[in-house]
Amino acid sequence: MIERKPLIAGNWKMNMNVNDSTELINIIANGIVDYDRVDVLVAPPFTLIPHVKQLIGNSRILLGAQNMHSEISGAYTGEISGPMIKESGCSHVILGHSERRSLFKETSYEINLKVSVAVKLGIIPILCVGESLDQREAGQTFEALKDQLDVSLKNLRDMKNPDISTIIAYEPVWAIGTGKTAAPEQAEEVHQFIRKWIEKNFDSVTARQVRILYGGSVKPGNVSELMSKPDIDGVLVGGASLKGDTFVQIIRYS
Ligand code: 13P
């Protein structure tokens, strides 16, 4: 039986500063000293990564970036590359977040390039997928997700021995920052769909190993029920990851 250790990840988005992040990391680090049932990750904005890396020290908190460019280096003013985030201490990178897709017009094609570069560099991608409200209401949830997975993971599928540590985060766009959480059954249904997709496109062992996170208005009050579902292997938290006590409550959900 393959065990999938839950991952509780905080996406800080464009929030926090040196002082607030110092306090937040200290609270998280203290909150997990006696608790190792889950992996814990924070994804600060780029400028805070070196500071947070230092604060994390020997604690078990993992560090991720919120994005990266698909090229290794070059004339891309304002961009940050995979080797740069790796050198700053990131083991993970969030790719294809719906805010990147909708506000910055990132396509699954570009995300596919980023995913394969991250994997080649040994950075674990947290690939975000999710349907819009229109797509859900039109009954196109699974179609939309299939499209995003087909294209975003195309290069990974074509690789001979793909790294299966890649993590997938299901974040229904209509649940992000809106206070509306997908019902645990609704989320579980999609997670099962994603796991079947992995089985079909990779293999059954990979499907059983890959962690699939849920994201969208996760809070202390709904995390336990979401996590009780067999195919929900963790959560990707936005707003509620910015307050130490709240995030620790989410981490210690069980
Ligand atoms: P909220 O938890 O604020 O809804 O954000 C979810 C999210 O986008 C995490 O990546």
Short mmCIF file of C-alpha atoms and ligand atoms in Angstrom, two decimals:
data_model
loop_
_atom_site.label_atom_id
_atom_site.label_comp_id
_atom_site.label_asym_id
_atom_site.label_seq_id
_atom_site.Cartn_x
_atom_site.Cartn_y
_atom_site.Cartn_z
CA MET A 1 0.00 0.00 0.00
CA ILE A 2 1.47 3.34 -1.07
CA GLU A 3 1.22 6.04 1.61
CA ARG A 4 0.79 9.60 0.44
CA LYS A 5 1.96 11.93 3.20
CA PRO A 6 -0.34 14.94 3.28
CA LEU A 7 1.10 18.28 2.18
CA ILE A 8 -0.20 21.54 3.62
CA ALA A 9 1.06 24.41 1.47
CA GLY A 10 0.67 28.14 1.89
CA ASN A 11 0.67 30.36 -1.18
CA TRP A 12 1.39 33.87 0.07
CA LYS A 13 0.68 35.42 -3.35
CA MET A 14 1.75 39.11 -3.40
CA ASN A 15 1.59 39.54 0.37
CA MET A 16 3.87 39.79 3.40
CA ASN A 17 7.10 41.65 4.18
CA VAL A 18 10.27 40.96 6.14
CA ASN A 19 8.77 41.63 9.58
CA ASP A 20 5.48 39.81 9.07
CA SER A 21 7.13 36.82 7.44
CA THR A 22 9.57 36.54 10.35
CA GLU A 23 6.67 36.30 12.78
CA LEU A 24 4.71 33.94 10.55
CA ILE A 25 7.59 31.49 10.03
CA ASN A 26 8.37 31.46 13.75
CA ILE A 27 4.77 30.60 14.57
CA ILE A 28 4.67 27.83 11.95
CA ALA A 29 8.05 26.41 13.03
CA ASN A 30 6.91 26.29 16.68
CA GLY A 31 3.56 24.87 15.66
CA ILE A 32 5.11 21.84 13.96
CA VAL A 33 7.93 21.02 16.37
CA ASP A 34 5.95 18.10 17.85
CA TYR A 35 3.88 17.33 14.75
CA ASP A 36 5.20 15.52 11.69
CA ARG A 37 2.11 13.89 10.26
CA VAL A 38 2.12 16.28 7.31
CA ASP A 39 4.64 18.04 5.10
CA VAL A 40 4.44 21.82 5.31
CA LEU A 41 5.43 24.24 2.58
CA VAL A 42 5.36 28.02 2.17
CA ALA A 43 5.59 29.88 -1.14
CA PRO A 44 6.58 33.50 -0.48
CA PRO A 45 7.01 36.19 -3.14
CA PHE A 46 10.44 36.06 -4.85
CA THR A 47 12.00 38.91 -2.86
CA LEU A 48 11.31 37.20 0.47
CA ILE A 49 12.66 33.78 -0.51
CA PRO A 50 16.25 34.26 0.76
CA HIS A 51 14.95 35.76 4.02
CA VAL A 52 12.46 32.95 4.55
CA LYS A 53 15.09 30.36 3.65
CA GLN A 54 17.26 31.70 6.47
CA LEU A 55 14.36 31.74 8.94
CA ILE A 56 13.38 28.17 8.13
CA GLY A 57 16.82 26.95 9.20
CA ASN A 58 16.58 23.35 10.31
CA SER A 59 12.80 23.29 10.68
CA ARG A 60 10.89 20.95 8.40
CA ILE A 61 9.20 23.78 6.51
CA LEU A 62 9.64 23.37 2.75
CA LEU A 63 10.14 26.35 0.47
CA GLY A 64 8.52 26.96 -2.89
CA ALA A 65 8.35 29.76 -5.44
CA GLN A 66 5.08 30.93 -6.97
CA ASN A 67 6.25 30.88 -10.57
CA MET A 68 9.34 30.71 -12.79
CA HIS A 69 10.25 31.34 -16.42
CA SER A 70 10.68 28.45 -18.81
CA GLU A 71 14.08 29.63 -20.04
CA ILE A 72 17.22 29.04 -17.99
CA SER A 73 18.63 32.55 -18.55
CA GLY A 74 18.60 35.34 -21.11
CA ALA A 75 17.02 38.64 -22.10
CA TYR A 76 13.71 38.32 -20.24
CA THR A 77 13.48 41.54 -18.24
CA GLY A 78 11.58 41.12 -15.02
CA GLU A 79 11.55 37.33 -15.05
CA ILE A 80 13.03 34.77 -12.64
CA SER A 81 14.43 31.43 -13.82
CA GLY A 82 14.38 27.93 -12.39
CA PRO A 83 18.12 27.91 -11.53
CA MET A 84 17.59 31.20 -9.66
CA ILE A 85 14.82 29.87 -7.45
CA LYS A 86 16.76 26.67 -6.89
CA GLU A 87 19.86 28.60 -5.85
CA SER A 88 17.70 30.60 -3.40
CA GLY A 89 16.69 27.37 -1.69
CA CYS A 90 13.37 26.43 -3.26
CA SER A 91 12.62 22.73 -3.63
CA HIS A 92 9.17 23.35 -5.15
CA VAL A 93 7.50 25.74 -7.56
CA ILE A 94 3.81 26.50 -8.07
CA LEU A 95 3.06 26.51 -11.80
CA GLY A 96 -0.07 27.39 -13.73
CA HIS A 97 -1.92 29.02 -10.87
CA SER A 98 -5.29 30.28 -12.11
CA GLU A 99 -4.23 33.86 -11.35
CA ARG A 100 -1.27 33.39 -13.69
CA ARG A 101 -3.55 31.83 -16.31
CA SER A 102 -6.28 34.47 -16.13
CA LEU A 103 -4.50 37.73 -15.16
CA PHE A 104 -1.21 37.11 -16.97
CA LYS A 105 -2.60 35.09 -19.87
CA GLU A 106 -0.36 32.08 -19.25
CA THR A 107 -1.35 29.18 -21.43
CA SER A 108 -1.12 25.47 -20.71
CA TYR A 109 1.45 25.36 -23.53
CA GLU A 110 3.79 27.70 -21.59
CA ILE A 111 3.06 25.90 -18.34
CA ASN A 112 4.06 22.64 -20.00
CA LEU A 113 7.49 24.11 -20.81
CA LYS A 114 7.88 25.33 -17.24
CA VAL A 115 6.89 21.96 -15.75
CA SER A 116 9.42 20.05 -17.83
CA VAL A 117 12.21 22.55 -17.09
CA ALA A 118 11.45 22.40 -13.36
CA VAL A 119 11.57 18.59 -13.40
CA LYS A 120 14.87 18.62 -15.32
CA LEU A 121 16.31 21.01 -12.72
CA GLY A 122 15.12 18.83 -9.84
CA ILE A 123 12.52 21.33 -8.66
CA ILE A 124 9.16 19.75 -7.79
CA PRO A 125 6.30 21.41 -9.67
CA ILE A 126 2.96 21.98 -7.98
CA LEU A 127 0.82 22.15 -11.10
CA CYS A 128 -2.48 23.97 -10.61
CA VAL A 129 -5.56 23.10 -12.62
CA GLY A 130 -9.17 24.08 -12.20
CA GLU A 131 -12.37 24.97 -13.98
CA SER A 132 -14.05 28.39 -14.10
CA LEU A 133 -17.58 28.96 -12.84
CA ASP A 134 -18.85 29.14 -16.44
CA GLN A 135 -17.24 25.81 -17.24
CA ARG A 136 -18.70 24.17 -14.13
CA GLU A 137 -22.17 25.53 -14.82
CA ALA A 138 -21.99 24.37 -18.43
CA GLY A 139 -21.10 20.85 -17.27
CA GLN A 140 -17.59 21.16 -18.75
CA THR A 141 -15.54 20.63 -15.58
CA PHE A 142 -13.91 17.36 -16.61
CA GLU A 143 -13.34 18.48 -20.18
CA ALA A 144 -11.62 21.66 -18.99
CA LEU A 145 -9.43 19.73 -16.59
CA LYS A 146 -8.54 17.13 -19.19
CA ASP A 147 -7.46 19.89 -21.59
CA GLN A 148 -5.30 21.54 -18.93
CA LEU A 149 -3.70 18.24 -17.89
CA ASP A 150 -3.18 17.01 -21.46
CA VAL A 151 -1.27 20.12 -22.47
CA SER A 152 0.41 21.14 -19.19
CA LEU A 153 1.90 17.68 -18.67
CA LYS A 154 2.60 16.83 -22.31
CA ASN A 155 6.41 17.01 -22.09
CA LEU A 156 6.40 15.09 -18.84
CA ARG A 157 4.35 12.33 -20.47
CA ASP A 158 6.82 12.23 -23.37
CA MET A 159 9.85 11.87 -21.08
CA LYS A 160 11.23 8.34 -20.76
CA ASN A 161 11.40 8.21 -16.97
CA PRO A 162 9.32 11.12 -15.78
CA ASP A 163 9.81 12.29 -12.23
CA ILE A 164 6.63 11.38 -10.44
CA SER A 165 7.21 13.66 -7.48
CA THR A 166 5.18 16.27 -9.38
CA ILE A 167 2.22 17.45 -7.32
CA ILE A 168 -1.13 18.48 -8.75
CA ALA A 169 -3.34 21.08 -7.11
CA TYR A 170 -7.02 21.18 -8.00
CA GLU A 171 -8.17 24.74 -7.50
CA PRO A 172 -11.64 25.48 -8.85
CA VAL A 173 -11.38 29.10 -9.98
CA TRP A 174 -14.77 29.93 -8.47
CA ALA A 175 -13.57 28.88 -5.01
CA ILE A 176 -10.38 30.95 -4.88
CA GLY A 177 -10.58 33.90 -2.50
CA THR A 178 -14.37 33.84 -2.69
CA GLY A 179 -15.18 32.07 0.57
CA LYS A 180 -16.93 29.37 -1.50
CA THR A 181 -15.29 25.99 -0.97
CA ALA A 182 -16.05 23.06 -3.19
CA ALA A 183 -18.07 20.55 -1.20
CA PRO A 184 -15.72 17.75 -0.10
CA GLU A 185 -17.67 15.29 -2.31
CA GLN A 186 -17.39 17.66 -5.27
CA ALA A 187 -13.64 18.00 -4.74
CA GLU A 188 -13.20 14.24 -4.23
CA GLU A 189 -14.98 13.55 -7.51
CA VAL A 190 -12.52 15.77 -9.36
CA HIS A 191 -9.51 14.35 -7.51
CA GLN A 192 -10.61 10.85 -8.56
CA PHE A 193 -10.88 12.07 -12.13
CA ILE A 194 -7.35 13.50 -11.97
CA ARG A 195 -5.98 10.27 -10.48
CA LYS A 196 -7.61 8.26 -13.27
CA TRP A 197 -6.11 10.66 -15.80
CA ILE A 198 -2.65 10.02 -14.29
CA GLU A 199 -3.21 6.26 -14.41
CA LYS A 200 -4.20 6.44 -18.05
CA ASN A 201 -1.36 8.73 -19.08
CA PHE A 202 1.41 7.38 -16.83
CA ASP A 203 0.69 4.18 -14.91
CA SER A 204 -1.15 2.89 -11.88
CA VAL A 205 1.83 3.10 -9.51
CA THR A 206 2.35 6.74 -10.43
CA ALA A 207 -1.35 7.42 -9.99
CA ARG A 208 -1.22 6.01 -6.48
CA GLN A 209 1.91 8.02 -5.62
CA VAL A 210 1.10 11.49 -6.92
CA ARG A 211 -0.25 13.88 -4.31
CA ILE A 212 -3.30 15.83 -5.37
CA LEU A 213 -4.01 18.94 -3.29
CA TYR A 214 -7.22 20.90 -3.03
CA GLY A 215 -7.16 24.71 -3.02
CA GLY A 216 -9.87 27.36 -2.73
CA SER A 217 -11.05 29.02 0.50
CA VAL A 218 -9.52 26.37 2.76
CA LYS A 219 -9.87 27.30 6.43
CA PRO A 220 -9.55 25.60 9.83
CA GLY A 221 -13.30 24.94 9.71
CA ASN A 222 -13.37 22.96 6.46
CA VAL A 223 -9.93 21.35 6.23
CA SER A 224 -10.71 18.17 8.22
CA GLU A 225 -13.68 17.24 6.10
CA LEU A 226 -11.78 17.87 2.89
CA MET A 227 -8.82 15.86 4.17
CA SER A 228 -11.06 12.97 5.15
CA LYS A 229 -11.59 12.20 1.46
CA PRO A 230 -9.34 9.41 0.18
CA ASP A 231 -8.03 11.24 -2.89
CA ILE A 232 -7.40 14.62 -1.24
CA ASP A 233 -3.77 14.51 -0.18
CA GLY A 234 -3.31 18.02 1.09
CA VAL A 235 -4.35 21.62 0.63
CA LEU A 236 -2.99 24.71 -1.08
CA VAL A 237 -4.02 27.63 1.07
CA GLY A 238 -4.06 31.31 0.09
CA GLY A 239 -5.56 33.86 2.49
CA ALA A 240 -5.64 31.61 5.53
CA SER A 241 -1.92 30.85 5.21
CA LEU A 242 -0.99 34.43 6.06
CA LYS A 243 -1.97 34.22 9.71
CA GLY A 244 0.29 32.00 11.80
CA ASP A 245 -2.30 30.68 14.24
CA THR A 246 -4.82 29.99 11.50
CA PHE A 247 -2.30 28.23 9.28
CA VAL A 248 -1.07 26.11 12.19
CA GLN A 249 -4.67 25.09 12.90
CA ILE A 250 -4.95 23.98 9.27
CA ILE A 251 -1.65 22.09 9.49
CA ARG A 252 -2.80 20.33 12.68
CA TYR A 253 -6.21 19.49 11.28
CA SER A 254 -6.25 15.97 12.69
P1 13P B 1 -7.66 31.17 -1.05
O1 13P B 1 -7.30 30.13 -0.02
O2 13P B 1 -7.40 32.57 -0.58
O3 13P B 1 -9.02 30.96 -1.62
O4 13P B 1 -6.62 30.95 -2.27
C1 13P B 1 -6.44 29.68 -2.79
C2 13P B 1 -5.28 29.72 -3.71
O5 13P B 1 -5.35 30.33 -4.76
C3 13P B 1 -4.07 28.99 -3.31
O6 13P B 1 -3.16 28.89 -4.36
#
